[in-house]
Amino acid sequence: MSLFKFRIIPITVLLFFISVTSFSQQKTGNIVEYFGKEKINEISEGKLLHVFKTGLSVKIQNLSFNSSSFPKDPVFKRFLMNSNLKVSKGEVFDINSTGDELKWQEIITDETNTFNNENLQSSYVYLTYKSSSEQTVLFEASGHSLVLINGLPHEGDHYDFGWNLIPVKLKKGLNVFVLKVGRFPRIRARLIKPSKPIQFTSRDLTMPDILVEETKDYKGAIRIINTTNNWVKNYTITSDLGGKKVETIVPVIAPMSVRKVPFSIASVNNDAQKGNIDLQLQLKNKSKHTISMQTVKLQVKTKFKHHKKTFISDIDGSVQYYSVAPSTDKESVNQALFFSVHGASVEAVNQANAYQQKDWGNVVAPTNRRPFGFAWEDWGRLDALEVLADSKNIFQPNSEKIYLTGHSMGGHGTWYLGATYPDYFASIAPCAGYPDLLLYRDSFLEKTLELPQEELTKKGMTPEVVKRLKTPYTLNEVEKLIKRAGTPSRTLKLIRNYLHYGVYVLHGEKDNVVPTFIARDMRNRLGAFHNDFTYYEYPEGTHWYGNHSLDWYRIFDFFKERERRNSNDIKNLEFYTGSPGVSATSNFITIHQQQRPFEVSSFNFSKDNGFSIKTENVATIEVDLSKLKDDVNTISINGSELKVLEKSKVFIKEIEGEFKLSKAPSLKEKGPHRNGGFKDAFRHNMVFVYATKGSKVENEWYYNKARFDAETFWYRANGTIEIVKDVNFDPKKYADRNVILYGNKDNNSAWKKLLKNSPIQVENGLVQIGNKKLQGNQWGLYFTVPRADSDIASIGVVTATGFTGMKAAYMNHYLVNGTTFPDVLVFDDSVLMDGDAKVKCAGFFGNDWSIEKGEFKWN
């Protein structure tokens, strides 16, 4: 089977197969922290008020072609559009394509107070609680991907960690909770009466190791629960480590929310005893009264042994960590750096611990933001870049000796990061990896459909279902453009970037988690053009066969023989990118702008006959001659001869079909610094600004939508988000920060400050995109434009024309890896039933951020 074959597949069927297979193989071995292993069961935030022991469930087996950007969600649609909807046992929700009635069926918990039944896979769970009065509680549930609480969406706990605590104001009478079952067919749900209105929770800490050789302050992060209707302002955290106290101002925390906040920790004396040490934390209000306390156990270590480091991320101001297996040579400056990216469910600390210390370099393991994170794409990619920069600053490695490797999902990360940033590394070594996430998922379905029908029937796949799955799906023009936004993640389209370095492929002979045929396919692909790669199948090796599944001595022997090429030694160079905003540069040449956005752009440089460049899909390109020793007087680009007068940065732009010398493109235009795709708005320490000038329903919805997105970014990205009222937003206070604006021109007062001249305007009942207008209250939009008052910052807009459009825009799959979002999406509530196929409009702005020079498709 060719790995290149692609189609959109039913993710519900597929993820079940992958998760069960992965769990069965990964549950042994000392690197893997498998699903649920660290689940929190004890309650320390208050008293248990209620355990949900009975409920209803309905199974919605989605065997149609699922959408990644707009998943079909008929159950949530009904509850979103009618927040007072109630259901009863035996009630028919729908009739499926085979004529079977889909009924709400009664479910009960097991002895662990968990709804645990294989039939819960692909199901929704309906729970109710009758409260005798209006009261504030914490909703604690696990095993679900999303929940609607009295009609408002909140993030779930689909990895079943037991982390999620959602402040909820119960209404007097019946309260309805609708949960979408996550990766596993089990759900636990409880209500907790909080012991304090504002308090710490120790669930999900991010902490450093304390190193005796260092004298600087450290950064940690802890979550604070705010169950009041007030904003938490001017609070402080005092940390006490061995008598050394440090005070940190707590960032603002919105009402009825939980926020993970950073704080500082003192160093210890260099004669401090290694081992456990208690860190005492005090949360003090603006009157300096202590209102919550927490003891956290830290480790005091030497920097010459395995340890964790923390840093403040520029993405959102959160505290992130990475782990290190340091060189045995204490004078490790100018040594190698081995950048090792972990697999799904693996903590970075376990990734580093799997390596024996090397005598010629430091092993650095980033987190991908979470053990699952983003498969090293999106914010996982940005985390990798931040950790690489921080570790290079600390360890000062030889820039020609930086190597990339990883296992499983980290093997994918190696293929992906290596193709995306090829001039960063001297060699790469993917272990048990797959090059493309979507193709990896697709491969399981392809293999499953090869089974005899008898076996497929046992898996619940009838002949009718199999026929539907085998029927090719034809994308409409809007869907094609949405899909195109994912080009930067289509690694095989960038495969020739592997020519930058040597490649070592390691795979177990009998791996059925990442099937061995995937590695063999890559071997065949590399063999067609690459002259410096090694392929090794470990005999009898499964997915994980011990630490040598990644700490393989032959990989490091391979690395030792290779160094990154110096720009002056390069005679021929190819480079490919899906977007300059993701990856723009190789060595001394940068692609600034594309002719067609998010199609593959490339250059092919050669010194064989002068200084020659051939390009594809390039509008503006830069050549930095200052990095080269040779004098260059003429650049030949696509047949045009351009005279060069200075040894400096040369910019070349396509003008009316011909390349000419030009000035550097304006930072107000698209470029590597700000190139669009809606997801790109969620960085640069973004702030969420929500509407307060609408109706009571609008204001409640947009505040909850901002809070929901903040919950999701915390859970998936270990993030911290500042939420701000529109009336309190001051562009000067938040200079050069990205803004996510929730609401429209009529109900969000920040619209006029930020979007007055936007080419897209949205108000109640009306959308205007250039000279096109859409009327009605059913329209929702996601779009991104540059901040007019900044050369780097962007605005992401989550907006709607009315009640129905707001509900249509409830989902936030723009915060999920593997999803694709162009600059603009316009849709109505039909996407909740039919997915991407019903998106009304998708588009990319032009390089000048205009509609006229952009590309838009309409349904």
Coordinates of N, CA, C and O in Angstrom, one line a residue, residues 471-604:
T471 N -16.0 4.2 -0.7 CA -16.5 5.1 -1.7 C -15.6 6.4 -1.7 O -15.6 7.1 -0.6
P472 N -15.0 6.7 -2.7 CA -14.1 8.0 -2.7 C -15.0 9.2 -2.4 O -16.2 9.3 -2.9
Y473 N -14.5 10.1 -1.7 CA -15.2 11.4 -1.4 C -14.6 12.5 -2.2 O -13.3 12.7 -2.2
T474 N -15.4 13.3 -2.8 CA -14.9 14.4 -3.6 C -15.1 15.7 -2.9 O -16.2 16.1 -2.5
L475 N -14.0 16.4 -2.6 CA -14.1 17.7 -1.9 C -14.7 18.7 -2.9 O -14.4 18.8 -4.1
N476 N -15.5 19.6 -2.3 CA -15.9 20.8 -3.1 C -14.8 21.9 -3.0 O -13.8 21.7 -2.3
E477 N -14.9 23.0 -3.7 CA -13.8 24.0 -3.8 C -13.5 24.6 -2.5 O -12.4 24.9 -2.2
V478 N -14.5 24.8 -1.7 CA -14.3 25.4 -0.3 C -13.5 24.4 0.5 O -12.5 24.8 1.2
E479 N -13.9 23.1 0.5 CA -13.1 22.1 1.3 C -11.7 22.0 0.8 O -10.8 21.8 1.6
K480 N -11.5 22.1 -0.5 CA -10.1 22.0 -1.0 C -9.3 23.2 -0.5 O -8.1 23.0 -0.1
L481 N -9.8 24.4 -0.4 CA -9.1 25.5 0.1 C -8.8 25.3 1.6 O -7.7 25.7 2.1
I482 N -9.8 24.8 2.4 CA -9.6 24.6 3.8 C -8.5 23.6 4.0 O -7.6 23.8 4.8
K483 N -8.5 22.5 3.2 CA -7.5 21.5 3.3 C -6.1 22.1 3.0 O -5.1 21.7 3.6
R484 N -6.0 23.0 2.0 CA -4.8 23.6 1.6 C -4.1 24.3 2.8 O -2.9 24.5 2.8
A485 N -4.9 24.8 3.7 CA -4.3 25.5 4.9 C -3.4 24.5 5.7 O -2.5 25.0 6.5
G486 N -3.5 23.2 5.5 CA -2.7 22.2 6.2 C -1.4 21.9 5.4 O -0.7 21.0 5.8
T487 N -1.1 22.5 4.3 CA 0.1 22.2 3.5 C 1.4 22.1 4.3 O 2.2 21.3 4.1
P488 N 1.6 23.1 5.2 CA 2.9 23.0 6.0 C 3.1 21.7 6.8 O 4.2 21.4 7.1
S489 N 2.0 21.0 7.0 CA 2.1 19.7 7.8 C 2.1 18.5 6.9 O 2.3 17.4 7.4
R490 N 2.0 18.7 5.6 CA 2.1 17.6 4.6 C 3.6 17.3 4.3 O 4.1 17.8 3.3
T491 N 4.2 16.6 5.2 CA 5.6 16.4 5.2 C 6.2 15.8 3.9 O 7.2 16.2 3.5
L492 N 5.4 14.9 3.3 CA 5.9 14.3 2.1 C 6.0 15.3 1.0 O 6.8 15.1 0.0
K493 N 5.3 16.4 1.0 CA 5.5 17.4 0.0 C 6.8 18.2 0.2 O 7.2 18.9 -0.7
L494 N 7.4 18.0 1.4 CA 8.6 18.7 1.7 C 9.8 17.7 1.7 O 10.9 18.0 2.2
I495 N 9.6 16.5 1.2 CA 10.5 15.4 1.4 C 12.0 15.7 0.9 O 12.9 15.2 1.5
R496 N 12.1 16.5 -0.1 CA 13.4 16.8 -0.7 C 14.3 17.7 0.3 O 15.5 17.9 0.1
N497 N 13.6 18.3 1.3 CA 14.4 19.0 2.3 C 15.3 18.1 3.1 O 16.3 18.6 3.7
Y498 N 15.1 16.8 3.1 CA 16.0 15.9 3.8 C 17.3 15.8 3.1 O 18.3 15.2 3.7
L499 N 17.5 16.4 1.9 CA 18.8 16.4 1.3 C 19.8 17.3 2.0 O 21.0 17.3 1.7
H500 N 19.3 18.1 3.0 CA 20.2 18.9 3.8 C 21.1 18.1 4.6 O 22.1 18.7 5.1
Y501 N 20.8 16.9 4.9 CA 21.6 16.2 6.0 C 21.5 14.7 5.8 O 20.7 14.2 4.9
G502 N 22.2 13.9 6.6 CA 22.0 12.5 6.7 C 20.8 12.1 7.5 O 20.4 12.8 8.4
V503 N 20.2 10.9 7.2 CA 19.0 10.4 7.8 C 19.3 9.0 8.3 O 19.7 8.1 7.5
Y504 N 19.0 8.7 9.6 CA 19.0 7.4 10.1 C 17.6 7.0 10.5 O 17.0 7.6 11.4
V505 N 17.1 5.9 9.9 CA 15.7 5.5 10.2 C 15.8 4.2 11.0 O 16.3 3.2 10.6
L506 N 15.2 4.2 12.2 CA 15.2 3.1 13.1 C 13.7 2.7 13.3 O 12.9 3.5 13.7
H507 N 13.4 1.4 13.2 CA 12.1 0.9 13.4 C 12.1 -0.6 13.8 O 12.9 -1.3 13.4
G508 N 11.1 -0.9 14.7 CA 11.0 -2.3 15.1 C 10.4 -3.2 14.0 O 9.5 -2.8 13.3
E509 N 11.0 -4.4 13.8 CA 10.5 -5.3 12.8 C 9.1 -5.6 12.9 O 8.4 -5.8 11.9
K510 N 8.6 -5.7 14.1 CA 7.2 -6.1 14.3 C 6.3 -5.1 15.1 O 5.5 -5.4 15.9
D511 N 6.6 -3.8 14.7 CA 5.8 -2.7 15.3 C 4.4 -2.7 14.7 O 4.3 -2.6 13.4
N512 N 3.4 -2.8 15.5 CA 2.0 -2.6 14.9 C 1.3 -1.4 15.5 O 0.1 -1.2 15.3
V513 N 2.0 -0.6 16.2 CA 1.5 0.7 16.6 C 1.8 1.7 15.5 O 0.8 2.4 15.0
V514 N 3.0 1.9 15.1 CA 3.4 2.6 13.9 C 3.9 1.4 13.0 O 5.0 1.1 13.0
P515 N 3.0 0.9 12.1 CA 3.3 -0.3 11.4 C 4.6 -0.2 10.6 O 4.9 0.9 10.0
T516 N 5.4 -1.2 10.5 CA 6.7 -1.2 9.9 C 6.6 -0.8 8.4 O 7.5 -0.3 7.8
F517 N 5.5 -1.1 7.8 CA 5.4 -0.8 6.3 C 5.5 0.7 6.1 O 5.9 1.2 5.0
I518 N 5.2 1.6 7.1 CA 5.3 3.0 7.0 C 6.8 3.4 6.9 O 7.2 4.2 6.0
A519 N 7.7 2.7 7.7 CA 9.1 3.0 7.6 C 9.7 2.5 6.3 O 10.5 3.1 5.7
R520 N 9.2 1.3 5.9 CA 9.7 0.8 4.6 C 9.3 1.7 3.4 O 10.1 1.8 2.5
D521 N 8.1 2.3 3.5 CA 7.7 3.2 2.5 C 8.6 4.4 2.4 O 9.0 4.8 1.3
M522 N 9.0 4.9 3.6 CA 10.0 6.0 3.6 C 11.3 5.6 3.1 O 12.0 6.4 2.5
R523 N 11.7 4.4 3.4 CA 13.0 3.9 2.9 C 13.0 3.9 1.4 O 13.9 4.4 0.7
N524 N 11.9 3.5 0.8 CA 11.8 3.5 -0.7 C 11.8 4.9 -1.3 O 12.4 5.2 -2.3
R525 N 11.1 5.8 -0.6 CA 11.0 7.2 -1.0 C 12.4 7.8 -1.0 O 12.8 8.5 -1.9
L526 N 13.1 7.7 0.1 CA 14.5 8.2 0.2 C 15.4 7.6 -0.8 O 16.2 8.3 -1.3
G527 N 15.2 6.3 -1.0 CA 16.1 5.6 -1.9 C 16.0 6.2 -3.4 O 16.9 6.0 -4.1
A528 N 14.9 6.9 -3.7 CA 14.8 7.4 -5.0 C 15.6 8.6 -5.3 O 15.8 9.0 -6.5
F529 N 16.1 9.3 -4.2 CA 16.8 10.6 -4.5 C 17.9 10.9 -3.4 O 18.8 11.7 -3.7
H530 N 17.9 10.2 -2.3 CA 18.8 10.6 -1.2 C 20.1 9.6 -1.2 O 19.9 8.4 -1.3
N531 N 21.2 10.2 -1.0 CA 22.5 9.4 -1.1 C 23.1 9.2 0.3 O 24.3 8.8 0.4
D532 N 22.5 9.7 1.4 CA 23.1 9.6 2.7 C 22.0 9.3 3.8 O 21.7 10.1 4.6
F533 N 21.5 8.0 3.7 CA 20.6 7.6 4.7 C 20.9 6.1 5.1 O 21.3 5.3 4.2
T534 N 20.5 5.8 6.3 CA 20.7 4.4 6.8 C 19.3 4.0 7.3 O 18.6 4.7 8.0
Y535 N 18.9 2.7 6.9 CA 17.7 2.2 7.4 C 18.0 0.9 8.2 O 18.7 0.0 7.7
Y536 N 17.4 0.8 9.4 CA 17.6 -0.4 10.2 C 16.4 -0.8 10.9 O 15.7 0.0 11.6
E537 N 16.0 -2.1 10.7 CA 14.9 -2.7 11.4 C 15.4 -3.5 12.6 O 16.2 -4.5 12.3
Y538 N 15.0 -3.2 13.8 CA 15.5 -3.9 14.9 C 14.8 -5.3 14.9 O 13.6 -5.4 15.0
P539 N 15.6 -6.4 14.9 CA 15.0 -7.7 14.8 C 14.0 -8.0 15.9 O 14.3 -7.8 17.1
E540 N 12.8 -8.5 15.6 CA 11.8 -8.8 16.5 C 11.3 -7.6 17.3 O 10.5 -7.8 18.2
G541 N 11.7 -6.4 17.0 CA 11.4 -5.3 17.8 C 9.9 -4.9 17.6 O 9.4 -4.9 16.4
T542 N 9.2 -4.6 18.7 CA 7.8 -4.1 18.6 C 7.9 -2.6 18.6 O 8.9 -2.0 18.1
H543 N 6.9 -1.9 19.2 CA 7.0 -0.4 19.1 C 8.0 0.1 20.2 O 8.7 1.0 19.9
W544 N 8.0 -0.6 21.3 CA 8.9 -0.2 22.4 C 9.6 -1.4 22.9 O 8.9 -2.3 23.4
Y545 N 10.9 -1.6 22.7 CA 11.6 -2.8 23.1 C 12.8 -2.4 24.1 O 13.8 -3.1 24.1
G546 N 12.6 -1.4 24.9 CA 13.6 -0.9 25.8 C 14.1 0.4 25.4 O 13.8 1.0 24.4
N547 N 15.0 1.0 26.3 CA 15.5 2.3 26.0 C 16.3 2.4 24.7 O 16.4 3.5 24.1
H548 N 16.8 1.3 24.2 CA 17.5 1.4 22.9 C 16.6 1.5 21.8 O 17.0 1.6 20.6
S549 N 15.2 1.6 22.1 CA 14.3 2.0 21.0 C 14.6 3.4 20.5 O 14.1 3.7 19.4
L550 N 15.2 4.2 21.3 CA 15.6 5.5 20.9 C 17.1 5.8 21.2 O 17.8 6.5 20.4
D551 N 17.6 5.3 22.4 CA 19.0 5.5 22.7 C 19.8 4.4 22.1 O 20.4 3.6 22.8
W552 N 19.9 4.4 20.8 CA 20.5 3.4 20.0 C 21.9 3.8 19.6 O 22.1 4.9 18.9
Y553 N 22.9 3.1 20.0 CA 24.3 3.6 19.8 C 24.7 3.9 18.4 O 25.5 4.7 18.1
R554 N 24.1 3.1 17.5 CA 24.4 3.3 16.1 C 23.9 4.7 15.6 O 24.5 5.3 14.6
I555 N 22.8 5.2 16.2 CA 22.4 6.5 15.8 C 23.4 7.6 16.1 O 23.7 8.5 15.4
F556 N 24.0 7.4 17.3 CA 25.0 8.4 17.8 C 26.3 8.2 17.0 O 27.0 9.2 16.8
D557 N 26.6 7.1 16.6 CA 27.8 6.9 15.7 C 27.5 7.6 14.4 O 28.4 8.2 13.8
F558 N 26.3 7.5 13.9 CA 25.9 8.1 12.7 C 26.0 9.6 12.8 O 26.6 10.3 11.9
F559 N 25.5 10.1 13.9 CA 25.6 11.6 14.2 C 27.0 12.1 14.2 O 27.3 13.1 13.7
K560 N 27.9 11.3 14.9 CA 29.2 11.8 15.1 C 30.0 12.0 13.8 O 30.9 12.9 13.8
E561 N 29.6 11.3 12.8 CA 30.3 11.4 11.5 C 29.8 12.6 10.7 O 30.3 12.8 9.6
R562 N 28.8 13.3 11.2 CA 28.2 14.3 10.3 C 28.0 15.7 11.0 O 27.8 15.7 12.2
E563 N 28.3 16.7 10.2 CA 28.1 18.1 10.7 C 27.2 18.9 9.7 O 27.1 18.5 8.6
R564 N 26.6 19.9 10.3 CA 25.8 20.8 9.4 C 26.7 21.5 8.4 O 27.8 22.0 8.8
R565 N 26.2 21.6 7.2 CA 27.0 22.3 6.2 C 27.1 23.8 6.4 O 26.1 24.4 6.7
N566 N 28.3 24.3 6.2 CA 28.5 25.7 6.2 C 28.0 26.4 5.0 O 28.1 25.8 3.9
S567 N 27.4 27.5 5.1 CA 26.8 28.2 3.9 C 27.8 28.3 2.8 O 27.5 28.2 1.6
N568 N 29.1 28.6 3.1 CA 30.1 28.8 2.1 C 30.5 27.5 1.4 O 31.1 27.6 0.3
D569 N 30.1 26.4 1.9 CA 30.5 25.1 1.3 C 29.4 24.6 0.4 O 29.5 23.6 -0.2
I570 N 28.2 25.3 0.4 CA 27.1 24.8 -0.3 C 27.2 25.2 -1.8 O 27.3 26.4 -2.1
K571 N 27.1 24.2 -2.7 CA 27.1 24.5 -4.1 C 25.7 24.3 -4.7 O 25.4 24.9 -5.7
N572 N 24.9 23.4 -4.1 CA 23.6 23.2 -4.5 C 22.6 23.1 -3.3 O 23.0 22.5 -2.3
L573 N 21.5 23.7 -3.4 CA 20.6 23.8 -2.3 C 19.1 23.8 -2.7 O 18.8 24.7 -3.5
E574 N 18.3 22.9 -2.2 CA 16.9 22.9 -2.5 C 16.2 23.2 -1.1 O 16.6 22.7 -0.1
F575 N 15.1 23.9 -1.2 CA 14.3 24.2 -0.1 C 12.8 24.3 -0.4 O 12.5 24.9 -1.5
Y576 N 11.9 23.7 0.4 CA 10.5 23.7 0.1 C 9.7 24.1 1.4 O 10.2 23.7 2.5
T577 N 8.7 24.8 1.3 CA 7.9 25.2 2.4 C 6.4 25.4 2.0 O 6.1 25.7 0.8
G578 N 5.5 25.1 3.0 CA 4.1 25.3 2.7 C 3.6 26.7 3.1 O 2.6 27.1 2.6
S579 N 4.4 27.4 3.9 CA 4.0 28.7 4.3 C 5.3 29.4 4.9 O 5.9 28.9 5.8
P580 N 5.6 30.6 4.4 CA 6.7 31.4 5.0 C 6.5 31.7 6.5 O 7.4 31.9 7.2
G581 N 5.2 31.7 6.9 CA 4.9 31.9 8.3 C 5.3 30.8 9.2 O 5.4 30.9 10.4
V582 N 5.5 29.6 8.6 CA 5.9 28.4 9.4 C 7.4 28.2 9.2 O 8.1 28.0 10.1
S583 N 7.8 28.2 8.0 CA 9.3 28.0 7.6 C 9.6 28.8 6.4 O 8.9 28.6 5.3
A584 N 10.6 29.6 6.4 CA 10.9 30.5 5.3 C 12.3 30.4 4.8 O 12.6 30.8 3.6
T585 N 13.2 30.0 5.6 CA 14.7 30.2 5.3 C 15.4 28.8 5.3 O 15.2 28.0 6.1
S586 N 16.4 28.8 4.4 CA 17.4 27.8 4.5 C 18.7 28.5 4.2 O 18.9 29.1 3.1
N587 N 19.6 28.4 5.2 CA 20.9 29.0 5.1 C 20.8 30.5 4.7 O 20.5 31.3 5.6
F588 N 21.1 30.9 3.5 CA 21.2 32.3 3.2 C 20.1 32.8 2.2 O 20.2 33.9 1.7
I589 N 19.1 32.0 2.0 CA 18.0 32.3 1.2 C 16.7 32.2 1.9 O 16.4 31.2 2.6
T590 N 15.8 33.2 1.8 CA 14.5 33.3 2.5 C 13.4 33.5 1.5 O 13.5 34.5 0.7
I591 N 12.3 32.7 1.6 CA 11.1 33.0 0.8 C 10.2 33.8 1.7 O 9.8 33.4 2.8
H592 N 9.9 35.1 1.2 CA 9.1 36.0 2.0 C 7.7 35.9 1.7 O 6.8 36.0 2.6
Q593 N 7.3 35.8 0.4 CA 5.9 35.8 0.0 C 5.7 34.8 -1.1 O 6.6 34.5 -1.9
Q594 N 4.5 34.2 -1.1 CA 4.1 33.2 -2.1 C 3.2 33.9 -3.1 O 2.5 34.9 -2.9
Q595 N 3.1 33.2 -4.3 CA 2.2 33.6 -5.3 C 0.8 33.1 -5.0 O -0.2 33.8 -5.0
R596 N 0.7 31.8 -4.6 CA -0.5 31.2 -4.2 C -0.3 30.8 -2.7 O 0.5 29.9 -2.4
P597 N -1.1 31.3 -1.8 CA -0.9 31.1 -0.4 C -1.1 29.6 0.0 O -2.0 29.0 -0.5
F598 N -0.2 29.1 0.8 CA -0.3 27.7 1.4 C -0.3 26.6 0.3 O -0.8 25.5 0.6
E599 N 0.3 26.9 -0.9 CA 0.7 25.9 -1.8 C 2.2 25.8 -1.5 O 2.9 26.7 -1.0
V600 N 2.8 24.7 -1.9 CA 4.3 24.5 -1.7 C 5.0 25.5 -2.6 O 4.8 25.7 -3.7
S601 N 6.0 26.2 -1.9 CA 6.9 27.1 -2.5 C 8.3 26.6 -2.4 O 8.6 25.9 -1.4
S602 N 9.1 26.9 -3.4 CA 10.5 26.3 -3.3 C 11.5 27.1 -4.1 O 11.1 28.0 -4.9
F603 N 12.8 26.9 -3.7 CA 13.8 27.4 -4.6 C 14.9 26.3 -4.7 O 15.0 25.4 -3.9
N604 N 15.6 26.4 -5.9 CA 16.6 25.5 -6.2 C 17.9 26.3 -6.5 O 17.9 26.9 -7.6

